[in-house]
XYZ file of N, CA, C and O in Angstrom:
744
model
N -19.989 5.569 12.713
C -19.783 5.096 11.367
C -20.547 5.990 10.388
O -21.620 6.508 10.696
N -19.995 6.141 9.275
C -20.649 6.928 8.204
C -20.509 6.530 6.824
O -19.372 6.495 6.355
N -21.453 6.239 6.141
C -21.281 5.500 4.972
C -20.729 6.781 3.587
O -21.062 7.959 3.458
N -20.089 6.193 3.008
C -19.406 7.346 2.220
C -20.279 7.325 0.828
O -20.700 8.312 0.224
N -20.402 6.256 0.558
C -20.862 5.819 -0.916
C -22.371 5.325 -1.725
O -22.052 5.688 -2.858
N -23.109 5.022 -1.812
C -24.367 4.907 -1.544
C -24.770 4.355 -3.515
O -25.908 4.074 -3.893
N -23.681 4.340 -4.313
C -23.907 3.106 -5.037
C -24.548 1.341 -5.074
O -24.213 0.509 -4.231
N -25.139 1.163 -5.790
C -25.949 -0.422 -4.951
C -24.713 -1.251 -5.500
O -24.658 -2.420 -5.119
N -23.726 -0.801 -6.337
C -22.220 -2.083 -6.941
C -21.727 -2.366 -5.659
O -21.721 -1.777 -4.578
N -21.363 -3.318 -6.040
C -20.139 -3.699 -4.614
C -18.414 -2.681 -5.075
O -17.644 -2.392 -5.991
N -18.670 -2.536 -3.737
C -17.176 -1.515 -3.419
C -16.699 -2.069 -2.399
O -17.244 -2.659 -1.467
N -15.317 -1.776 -2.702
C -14.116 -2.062 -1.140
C -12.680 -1.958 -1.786
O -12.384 -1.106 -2.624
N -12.060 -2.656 -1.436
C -10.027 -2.260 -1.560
C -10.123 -0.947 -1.299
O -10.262 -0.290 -2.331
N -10.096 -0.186 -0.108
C -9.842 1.226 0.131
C -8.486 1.490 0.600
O -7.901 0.610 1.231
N -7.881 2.696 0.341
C -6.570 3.237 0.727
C -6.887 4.539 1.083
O -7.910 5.045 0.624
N -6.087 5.220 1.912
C -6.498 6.378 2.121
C -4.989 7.389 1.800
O -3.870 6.923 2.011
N -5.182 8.620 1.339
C -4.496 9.151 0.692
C -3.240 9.576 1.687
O -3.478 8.962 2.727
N -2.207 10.215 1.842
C -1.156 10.341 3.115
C -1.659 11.442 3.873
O -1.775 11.386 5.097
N -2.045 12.708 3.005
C -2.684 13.607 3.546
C -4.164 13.541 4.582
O -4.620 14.133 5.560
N -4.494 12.555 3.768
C -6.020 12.060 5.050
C -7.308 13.127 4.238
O -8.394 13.417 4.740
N -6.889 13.482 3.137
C -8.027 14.378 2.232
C -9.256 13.439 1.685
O -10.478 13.506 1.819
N -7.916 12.062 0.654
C -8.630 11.239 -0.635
C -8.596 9.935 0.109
O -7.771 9.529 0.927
N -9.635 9.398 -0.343
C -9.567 7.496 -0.465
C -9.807 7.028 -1.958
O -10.734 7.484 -2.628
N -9.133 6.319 -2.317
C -8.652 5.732 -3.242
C -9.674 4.172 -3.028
O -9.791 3.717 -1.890
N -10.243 3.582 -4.028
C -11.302 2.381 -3.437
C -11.661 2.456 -5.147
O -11.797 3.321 -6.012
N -11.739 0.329 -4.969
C -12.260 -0.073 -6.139
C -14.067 -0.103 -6.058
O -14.737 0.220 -5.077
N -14.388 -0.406 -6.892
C -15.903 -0.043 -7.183
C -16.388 -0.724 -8.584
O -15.864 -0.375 -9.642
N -17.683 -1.974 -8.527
C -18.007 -2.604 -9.741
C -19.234 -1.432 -10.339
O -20.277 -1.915 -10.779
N -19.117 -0.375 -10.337
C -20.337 0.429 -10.457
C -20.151 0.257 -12.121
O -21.277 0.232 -12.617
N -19.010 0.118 -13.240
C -19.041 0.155 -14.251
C -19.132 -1.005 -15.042
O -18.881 -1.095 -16.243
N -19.573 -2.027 -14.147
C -19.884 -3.584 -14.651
C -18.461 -4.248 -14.369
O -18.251 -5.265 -15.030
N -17.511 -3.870 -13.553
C -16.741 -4.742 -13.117
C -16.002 -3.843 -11.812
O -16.687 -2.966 -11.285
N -14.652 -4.077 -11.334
C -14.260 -3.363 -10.778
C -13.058 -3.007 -11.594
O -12.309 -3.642 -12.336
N -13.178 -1.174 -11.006
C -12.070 0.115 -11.058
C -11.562 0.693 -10.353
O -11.834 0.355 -9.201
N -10.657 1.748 -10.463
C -10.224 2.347 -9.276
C -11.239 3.861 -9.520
O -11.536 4.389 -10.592
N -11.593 4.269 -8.181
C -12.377 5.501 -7.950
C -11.440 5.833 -6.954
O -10.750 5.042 -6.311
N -11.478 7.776 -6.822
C -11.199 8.375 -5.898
C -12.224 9.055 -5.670
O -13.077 9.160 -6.551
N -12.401 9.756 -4.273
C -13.202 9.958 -3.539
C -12.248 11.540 -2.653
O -11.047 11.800 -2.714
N -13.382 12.326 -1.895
C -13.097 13.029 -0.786
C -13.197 12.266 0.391
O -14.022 11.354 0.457
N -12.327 12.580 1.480
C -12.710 12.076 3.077
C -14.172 11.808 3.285
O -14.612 10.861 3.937
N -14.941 12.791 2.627
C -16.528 13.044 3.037
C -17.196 12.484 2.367
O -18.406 12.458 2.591
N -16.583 11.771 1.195
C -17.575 11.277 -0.330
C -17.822 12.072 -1.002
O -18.667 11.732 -1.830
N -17.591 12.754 -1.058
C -18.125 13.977 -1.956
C -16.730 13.719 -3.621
O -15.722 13.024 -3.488
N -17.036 14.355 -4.776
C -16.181 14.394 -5.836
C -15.799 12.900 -6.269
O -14.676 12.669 -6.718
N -16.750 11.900 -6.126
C -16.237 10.672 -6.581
C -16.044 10.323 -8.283
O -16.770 10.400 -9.274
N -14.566 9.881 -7.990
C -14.367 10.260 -9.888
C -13.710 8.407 -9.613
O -13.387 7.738 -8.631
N -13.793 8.162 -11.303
C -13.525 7.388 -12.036
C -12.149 7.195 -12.366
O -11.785 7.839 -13.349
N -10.977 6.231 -11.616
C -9.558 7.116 -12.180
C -9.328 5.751 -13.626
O -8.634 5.885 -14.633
N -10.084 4.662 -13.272
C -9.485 3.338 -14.265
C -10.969 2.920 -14.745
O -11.948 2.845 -14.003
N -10.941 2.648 -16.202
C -11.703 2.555 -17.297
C -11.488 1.438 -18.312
O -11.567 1.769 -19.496
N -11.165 -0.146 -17.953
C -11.202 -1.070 -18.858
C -12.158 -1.941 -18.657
O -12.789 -2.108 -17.613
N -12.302 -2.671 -19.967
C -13.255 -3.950 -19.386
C -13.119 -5.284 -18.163
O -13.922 -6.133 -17.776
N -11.535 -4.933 -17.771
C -10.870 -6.043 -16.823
C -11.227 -5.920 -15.594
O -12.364 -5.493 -15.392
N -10.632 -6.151 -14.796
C -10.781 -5.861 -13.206
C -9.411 -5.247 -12.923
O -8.226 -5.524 -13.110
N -10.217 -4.191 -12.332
C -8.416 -3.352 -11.237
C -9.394 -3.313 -10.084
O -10.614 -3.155 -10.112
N -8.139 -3.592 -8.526
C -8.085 -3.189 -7.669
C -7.130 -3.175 -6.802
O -5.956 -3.423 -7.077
N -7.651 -2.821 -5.450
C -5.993 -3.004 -4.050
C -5.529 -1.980 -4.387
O -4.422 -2.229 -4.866
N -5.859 -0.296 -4.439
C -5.323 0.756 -5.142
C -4.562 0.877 -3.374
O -5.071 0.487 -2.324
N -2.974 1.675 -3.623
C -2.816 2.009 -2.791
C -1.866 3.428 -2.937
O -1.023 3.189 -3.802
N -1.723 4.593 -2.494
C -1.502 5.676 -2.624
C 0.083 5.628 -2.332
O 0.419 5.013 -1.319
N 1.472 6.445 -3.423
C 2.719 6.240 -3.035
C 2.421 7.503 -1.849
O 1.359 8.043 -1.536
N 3.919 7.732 -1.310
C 3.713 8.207 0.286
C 3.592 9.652 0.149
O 3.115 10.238 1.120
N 4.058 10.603 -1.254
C 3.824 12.016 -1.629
C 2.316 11.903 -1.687
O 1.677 12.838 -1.204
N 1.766 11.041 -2.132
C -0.113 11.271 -2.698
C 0.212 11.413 -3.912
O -0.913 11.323 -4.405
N 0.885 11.566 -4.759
C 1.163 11.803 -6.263
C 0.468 10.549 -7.418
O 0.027 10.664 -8.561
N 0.626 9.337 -6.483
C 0.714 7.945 -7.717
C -0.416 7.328 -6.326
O -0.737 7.616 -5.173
N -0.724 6.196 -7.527
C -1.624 4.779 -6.703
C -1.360 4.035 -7.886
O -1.570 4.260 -9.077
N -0.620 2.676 -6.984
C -0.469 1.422 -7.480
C -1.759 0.164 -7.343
O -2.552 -0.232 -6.489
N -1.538 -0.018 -8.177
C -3.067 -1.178 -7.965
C -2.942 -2.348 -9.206
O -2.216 -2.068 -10.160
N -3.442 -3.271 -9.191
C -3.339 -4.561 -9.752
C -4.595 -4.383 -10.643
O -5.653 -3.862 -10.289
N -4.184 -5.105 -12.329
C -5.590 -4.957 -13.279
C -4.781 -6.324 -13.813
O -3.711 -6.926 -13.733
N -6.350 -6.354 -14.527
C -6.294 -7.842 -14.851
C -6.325 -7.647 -16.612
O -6.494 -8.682 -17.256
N -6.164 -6.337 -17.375
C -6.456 -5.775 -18.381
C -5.665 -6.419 -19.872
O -5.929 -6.554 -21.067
N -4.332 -6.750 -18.729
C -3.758 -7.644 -19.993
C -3.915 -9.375 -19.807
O -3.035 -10.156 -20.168
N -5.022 -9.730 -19.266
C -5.522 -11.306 -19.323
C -5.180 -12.247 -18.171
O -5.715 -13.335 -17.956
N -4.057 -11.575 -17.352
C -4.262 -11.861 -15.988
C -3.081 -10.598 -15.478
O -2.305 -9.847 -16.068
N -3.438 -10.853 -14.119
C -3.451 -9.387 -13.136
C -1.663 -9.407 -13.020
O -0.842 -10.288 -12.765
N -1.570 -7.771 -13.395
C -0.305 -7.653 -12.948
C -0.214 -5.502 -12.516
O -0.957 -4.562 -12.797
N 0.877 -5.606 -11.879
C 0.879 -4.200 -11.203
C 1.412 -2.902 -11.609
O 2.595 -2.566 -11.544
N 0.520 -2.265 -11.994
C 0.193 -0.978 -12.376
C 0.464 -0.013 -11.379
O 0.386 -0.239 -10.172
N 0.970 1.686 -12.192
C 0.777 2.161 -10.892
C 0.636 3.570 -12.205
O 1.014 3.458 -13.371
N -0.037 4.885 -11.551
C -0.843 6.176 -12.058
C -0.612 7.278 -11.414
O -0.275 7.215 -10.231
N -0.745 8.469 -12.048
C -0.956 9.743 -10.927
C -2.332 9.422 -10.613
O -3.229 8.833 -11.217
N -2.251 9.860 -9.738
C -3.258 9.519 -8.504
C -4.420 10.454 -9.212
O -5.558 10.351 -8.755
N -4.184 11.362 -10.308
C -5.928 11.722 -11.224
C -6.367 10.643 -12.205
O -7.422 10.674 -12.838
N -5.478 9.719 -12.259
C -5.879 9.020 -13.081
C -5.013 9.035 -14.630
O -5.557 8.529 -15.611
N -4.096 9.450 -14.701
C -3.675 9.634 -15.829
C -2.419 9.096 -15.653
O -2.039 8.977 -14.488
N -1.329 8.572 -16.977
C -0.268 8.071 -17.742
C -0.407 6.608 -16.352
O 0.233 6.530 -15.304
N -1.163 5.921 -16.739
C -1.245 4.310 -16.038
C -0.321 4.017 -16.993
O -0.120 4.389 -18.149
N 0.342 3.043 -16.015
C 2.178 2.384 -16.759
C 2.448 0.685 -15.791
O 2.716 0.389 -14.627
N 2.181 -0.099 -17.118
C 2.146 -1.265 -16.411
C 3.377 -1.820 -15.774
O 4.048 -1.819 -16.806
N 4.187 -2.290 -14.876
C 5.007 -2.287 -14.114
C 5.766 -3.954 -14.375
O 6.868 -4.337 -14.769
N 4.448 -4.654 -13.893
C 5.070 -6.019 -14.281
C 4.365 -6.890 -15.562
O 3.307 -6.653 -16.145
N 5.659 -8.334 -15.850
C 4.508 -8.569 -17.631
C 4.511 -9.589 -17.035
O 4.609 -10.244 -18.073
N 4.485 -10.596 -16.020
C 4.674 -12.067 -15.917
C 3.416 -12.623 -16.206
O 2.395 -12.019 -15.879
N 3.376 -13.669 -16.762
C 2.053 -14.229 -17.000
C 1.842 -14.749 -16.048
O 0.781 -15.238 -16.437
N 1.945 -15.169 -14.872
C 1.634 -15.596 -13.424
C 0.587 -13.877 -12.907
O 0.402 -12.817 -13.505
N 0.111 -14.445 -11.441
C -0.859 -13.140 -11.075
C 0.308 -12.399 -10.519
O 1.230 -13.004 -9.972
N 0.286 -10.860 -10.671
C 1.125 -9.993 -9.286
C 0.123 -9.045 -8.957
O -0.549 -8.321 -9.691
N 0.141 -9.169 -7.793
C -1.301 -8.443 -7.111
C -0.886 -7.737 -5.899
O 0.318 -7.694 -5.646
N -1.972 -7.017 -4.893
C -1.497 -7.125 -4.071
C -0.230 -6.053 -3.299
O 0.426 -6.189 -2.267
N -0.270 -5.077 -4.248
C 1.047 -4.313 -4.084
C 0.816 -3.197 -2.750
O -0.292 -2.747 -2.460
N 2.027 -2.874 -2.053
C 1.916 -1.714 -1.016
C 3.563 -0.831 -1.480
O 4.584 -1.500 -1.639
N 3.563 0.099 -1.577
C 4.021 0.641 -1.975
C 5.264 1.915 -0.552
O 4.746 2.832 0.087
N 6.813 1.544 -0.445
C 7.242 1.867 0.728
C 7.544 3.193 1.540
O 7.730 4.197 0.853
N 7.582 3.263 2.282
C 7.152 4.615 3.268
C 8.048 5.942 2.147
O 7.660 7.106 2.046
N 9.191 5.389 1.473
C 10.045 5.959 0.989
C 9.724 6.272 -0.585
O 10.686 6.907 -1.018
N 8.951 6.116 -1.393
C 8.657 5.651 -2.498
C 9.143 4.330 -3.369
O 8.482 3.701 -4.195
N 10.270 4.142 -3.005
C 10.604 3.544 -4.508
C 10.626 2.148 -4.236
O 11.372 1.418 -4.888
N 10.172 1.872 -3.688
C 9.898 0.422 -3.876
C 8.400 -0.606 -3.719
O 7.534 0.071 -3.165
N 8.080 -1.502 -3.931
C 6.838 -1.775 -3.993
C 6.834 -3.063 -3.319
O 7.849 -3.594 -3.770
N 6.408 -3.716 -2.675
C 5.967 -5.373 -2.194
C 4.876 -5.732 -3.081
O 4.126 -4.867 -3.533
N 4.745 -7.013 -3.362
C 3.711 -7.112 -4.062
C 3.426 -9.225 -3.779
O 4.333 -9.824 -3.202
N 2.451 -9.847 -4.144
C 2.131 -10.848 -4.212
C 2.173 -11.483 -5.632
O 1.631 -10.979 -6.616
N 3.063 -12.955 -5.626
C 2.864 -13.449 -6.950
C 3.037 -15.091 -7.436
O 3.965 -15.789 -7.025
N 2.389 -15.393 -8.018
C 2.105 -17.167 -7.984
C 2.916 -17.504 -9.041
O 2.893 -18.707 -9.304
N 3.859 -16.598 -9.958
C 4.746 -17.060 -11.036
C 5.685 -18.161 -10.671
O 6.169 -18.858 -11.563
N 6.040 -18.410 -9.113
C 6.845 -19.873 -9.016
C 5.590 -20.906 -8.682
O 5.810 -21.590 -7.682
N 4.596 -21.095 -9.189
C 3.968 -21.997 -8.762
C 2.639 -21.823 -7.687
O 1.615 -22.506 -7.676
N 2.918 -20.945 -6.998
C 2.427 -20.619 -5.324
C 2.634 -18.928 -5.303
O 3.373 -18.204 -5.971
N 1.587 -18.612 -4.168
C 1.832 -17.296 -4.307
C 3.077 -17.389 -2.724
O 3.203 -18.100 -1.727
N 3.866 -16.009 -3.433
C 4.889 -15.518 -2.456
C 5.162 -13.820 -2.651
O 4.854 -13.153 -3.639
N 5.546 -13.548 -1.934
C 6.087 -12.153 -1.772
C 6.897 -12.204 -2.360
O 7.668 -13.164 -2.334
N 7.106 -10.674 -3.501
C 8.467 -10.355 -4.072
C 8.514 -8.768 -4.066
O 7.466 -8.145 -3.898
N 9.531 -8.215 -4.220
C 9.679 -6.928 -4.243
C 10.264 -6.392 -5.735
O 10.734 -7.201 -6.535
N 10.193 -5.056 -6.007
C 10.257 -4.533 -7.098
C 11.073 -3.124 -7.110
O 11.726 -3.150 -6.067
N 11.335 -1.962 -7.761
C 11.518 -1.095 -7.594
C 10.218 -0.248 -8.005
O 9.295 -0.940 -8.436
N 9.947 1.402 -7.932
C 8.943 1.588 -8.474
C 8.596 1.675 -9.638
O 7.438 1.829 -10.028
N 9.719 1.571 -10.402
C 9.409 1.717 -11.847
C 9.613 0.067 -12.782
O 9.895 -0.009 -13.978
N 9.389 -1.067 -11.879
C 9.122 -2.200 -12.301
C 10.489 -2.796 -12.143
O 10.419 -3.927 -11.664
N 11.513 -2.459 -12.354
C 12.779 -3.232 -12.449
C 12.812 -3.668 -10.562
O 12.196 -3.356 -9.543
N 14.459 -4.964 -11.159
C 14.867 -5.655 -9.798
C 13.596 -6.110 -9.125
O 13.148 -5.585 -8.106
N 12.979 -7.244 -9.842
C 11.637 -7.812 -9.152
C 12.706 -9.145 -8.735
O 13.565 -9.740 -9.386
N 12.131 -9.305 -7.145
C 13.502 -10.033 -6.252
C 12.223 -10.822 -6.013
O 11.089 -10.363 -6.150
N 12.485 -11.873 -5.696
C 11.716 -13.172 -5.249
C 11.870 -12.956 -3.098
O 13.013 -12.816 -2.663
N 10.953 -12.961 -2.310
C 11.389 -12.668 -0.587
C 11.680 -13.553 -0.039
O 12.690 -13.795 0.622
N 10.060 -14.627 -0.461
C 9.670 -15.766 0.056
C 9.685 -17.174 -0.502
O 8.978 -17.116 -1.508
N 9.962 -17.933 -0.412
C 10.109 -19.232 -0.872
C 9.603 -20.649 -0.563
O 10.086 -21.719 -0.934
N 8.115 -20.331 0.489
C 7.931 -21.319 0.938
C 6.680 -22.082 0.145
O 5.909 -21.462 -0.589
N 6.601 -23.289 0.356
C 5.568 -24.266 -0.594
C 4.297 -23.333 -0.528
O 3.794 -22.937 -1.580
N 3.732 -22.950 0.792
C 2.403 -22.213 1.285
C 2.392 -20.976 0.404
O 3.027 -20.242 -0.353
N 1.155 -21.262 1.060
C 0.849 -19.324 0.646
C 1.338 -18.249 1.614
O 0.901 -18.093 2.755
N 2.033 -17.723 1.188
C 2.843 -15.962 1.820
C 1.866 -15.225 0.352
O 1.743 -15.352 -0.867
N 1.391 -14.491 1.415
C 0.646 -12.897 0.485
C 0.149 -11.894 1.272
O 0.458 -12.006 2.458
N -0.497 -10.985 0.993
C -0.887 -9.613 0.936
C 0.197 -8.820 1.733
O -0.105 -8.431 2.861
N 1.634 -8.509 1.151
C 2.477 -7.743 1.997
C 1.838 -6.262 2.719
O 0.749 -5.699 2.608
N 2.550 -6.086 3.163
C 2.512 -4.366 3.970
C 3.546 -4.252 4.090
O 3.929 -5.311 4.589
N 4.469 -3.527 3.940
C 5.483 -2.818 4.136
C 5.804 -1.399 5.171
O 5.713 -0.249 4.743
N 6.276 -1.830 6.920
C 6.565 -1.095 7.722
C 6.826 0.719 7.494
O 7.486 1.367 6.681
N 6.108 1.022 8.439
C 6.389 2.715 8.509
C 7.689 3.255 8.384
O 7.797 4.349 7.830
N 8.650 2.698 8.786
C 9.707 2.901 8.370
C 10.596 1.711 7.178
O 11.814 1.601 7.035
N 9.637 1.047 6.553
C 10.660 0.702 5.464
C 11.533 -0.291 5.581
O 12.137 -0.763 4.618
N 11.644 -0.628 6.613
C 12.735 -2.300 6.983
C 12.405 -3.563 7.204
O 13.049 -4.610 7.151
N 11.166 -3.276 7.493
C 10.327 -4.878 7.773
C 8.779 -4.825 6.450
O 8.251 -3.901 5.831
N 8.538 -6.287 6.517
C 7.372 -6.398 5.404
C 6.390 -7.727 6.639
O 6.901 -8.652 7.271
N 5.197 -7.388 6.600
C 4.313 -8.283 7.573
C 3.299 -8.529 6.414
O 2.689 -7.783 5.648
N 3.364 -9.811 6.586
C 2.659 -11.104 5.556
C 1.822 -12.037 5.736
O 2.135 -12.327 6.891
N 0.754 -12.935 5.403
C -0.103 -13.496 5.633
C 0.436 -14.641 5.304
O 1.044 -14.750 4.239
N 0.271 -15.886 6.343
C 0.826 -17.302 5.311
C 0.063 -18.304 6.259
O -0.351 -18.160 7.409
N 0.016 -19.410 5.352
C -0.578 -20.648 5.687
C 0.664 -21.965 5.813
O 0.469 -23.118 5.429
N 1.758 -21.528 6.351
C 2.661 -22.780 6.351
C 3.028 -23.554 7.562
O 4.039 -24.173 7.896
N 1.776 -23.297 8.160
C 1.347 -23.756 9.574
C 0.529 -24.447 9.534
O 0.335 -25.238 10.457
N -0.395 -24.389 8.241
C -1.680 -25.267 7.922
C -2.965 -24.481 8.489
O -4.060 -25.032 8.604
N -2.698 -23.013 8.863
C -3.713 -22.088 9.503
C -3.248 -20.541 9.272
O -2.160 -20.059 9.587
N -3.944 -20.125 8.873
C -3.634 -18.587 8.606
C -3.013 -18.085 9.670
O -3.297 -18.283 10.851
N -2.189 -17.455 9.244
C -1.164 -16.340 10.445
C -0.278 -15.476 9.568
O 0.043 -15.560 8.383
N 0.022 -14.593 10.565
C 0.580 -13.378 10.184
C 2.078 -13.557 10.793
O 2.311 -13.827 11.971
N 3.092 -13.348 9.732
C 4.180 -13.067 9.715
C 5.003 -11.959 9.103
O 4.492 -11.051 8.447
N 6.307 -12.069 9.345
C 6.985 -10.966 9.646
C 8.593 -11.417 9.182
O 9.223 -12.342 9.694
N 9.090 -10.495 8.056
C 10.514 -10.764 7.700
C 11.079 -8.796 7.515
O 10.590 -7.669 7.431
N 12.272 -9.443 7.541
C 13.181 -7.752 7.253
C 12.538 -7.919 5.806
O 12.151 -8.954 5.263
N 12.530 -6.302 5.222
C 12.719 -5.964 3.917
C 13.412 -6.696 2.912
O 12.835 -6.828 1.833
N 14.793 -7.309 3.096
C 15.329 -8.314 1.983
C 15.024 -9.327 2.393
O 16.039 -10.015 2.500
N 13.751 -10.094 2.851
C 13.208 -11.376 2.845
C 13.982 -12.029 4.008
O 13.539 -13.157 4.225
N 15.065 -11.658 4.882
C 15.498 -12.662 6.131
C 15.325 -12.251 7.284
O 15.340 -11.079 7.662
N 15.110 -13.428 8.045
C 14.244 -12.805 9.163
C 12.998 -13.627 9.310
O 12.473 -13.562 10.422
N 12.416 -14.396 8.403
C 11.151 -14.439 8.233
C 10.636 -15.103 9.831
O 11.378 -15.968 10.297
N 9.598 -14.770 10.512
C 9.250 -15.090 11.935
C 8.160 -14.997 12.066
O 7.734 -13.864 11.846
N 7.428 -15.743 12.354
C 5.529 -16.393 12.782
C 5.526 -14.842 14.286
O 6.278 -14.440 15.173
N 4.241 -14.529 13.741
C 4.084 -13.778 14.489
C 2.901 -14.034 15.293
O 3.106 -13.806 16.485
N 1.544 -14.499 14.975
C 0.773 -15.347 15.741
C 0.131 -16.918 15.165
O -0.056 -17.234 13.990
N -0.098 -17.665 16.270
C -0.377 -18.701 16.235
C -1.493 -18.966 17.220
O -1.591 -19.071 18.442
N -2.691 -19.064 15.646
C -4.080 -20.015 15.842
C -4.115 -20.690 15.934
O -3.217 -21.334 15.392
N -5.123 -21.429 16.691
C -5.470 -22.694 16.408
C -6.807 -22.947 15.911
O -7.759 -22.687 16.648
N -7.011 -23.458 14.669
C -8.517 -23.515 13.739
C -8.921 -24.927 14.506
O -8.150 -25.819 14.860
N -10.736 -24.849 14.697
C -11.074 -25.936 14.817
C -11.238 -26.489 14.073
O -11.600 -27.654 14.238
């Protein structure tokens, strides 16, 4: 193990760049949390997001060009995405509900993301430039923090509609959806 960072703020949400050069990681070093990039080694740690809100969950599109990440800048959190120096940030979604949470697909153009605008958080998908935000999931529980498969056809999800955290699993257009393990909490 090797510690990269050696700030006393709390840091974490790390992504690592496609190339395996940059990590991408939020950081409260500026009195809240931002997005910072970094070298593999720590070395060149820069500043890419600069508001008084909270951004994090940065995650790198699959060229290394952009990182999408969730800020809370317009009064609650919705998903953003940047060239990956930090420059022309372009807010993606306006819902006044949270959208958080985003992974961004092996292919570029599309995004998964988490969002409580029906009430509850669920998975919805987007394109990358914000349009066709599709609703996946529909269940009372919580479905969140997507990932979106190496190849782009499946999305694996976190949900509680078991009454216990587990990880599930639907195709890309939301059918399919299938429990993939089952805890049992004491």
């Amino acid at each position: 193990d090797t510690q990269l960072t050696t700030d006393p703020a709390g840091e974490g949400a790390t992504a690592w760049s496609p190339d395996g050069l940059r990590i991408a990681f939020g950081s409260d070093r500026s009195g809240n949390s931002d997005i910072w990039i970094m070298n593999a080694d720590g070395t060149g740690q820069i500043q890419l997001t600069n508001t008084p809100e909270d951004e994090g969950h940065p995650h790198f599109s699959p060229d290394g060009s952009n990182i999408v990440f969730g800020s809370r800048r317009t009064g609650n959190v919705d998903i953003w995405i940047m060239n990956s120096d930090g420059s022309n940030q372009i807010q993606l979604t306006t819902d006044p509900a949270d959208d958080k949470n985003p992974d961004i697909s092996p292919d570029g153009s599309r995004i998964a993301f988490e969002s409580n605008r029906t009430g509850n958080d669920e998975i919805w998908i987007m394109n990358t430039d914000g349009s066709n935000q599709t609703q996946l999931t529909t269940d009372p529980a919580y479905d969140g923090s997507p990932d979106i498969s190496p190849n782009g056809s499946r999305i694996v999800f976190a949900s509680n509609r078991t009454g216990n955290n587990e990880i599930w699993i639907m195709n890309a257009d939301g059918t399919g959806q299938t429990q993939l393990t089952n805890t049992l909490e004491d």
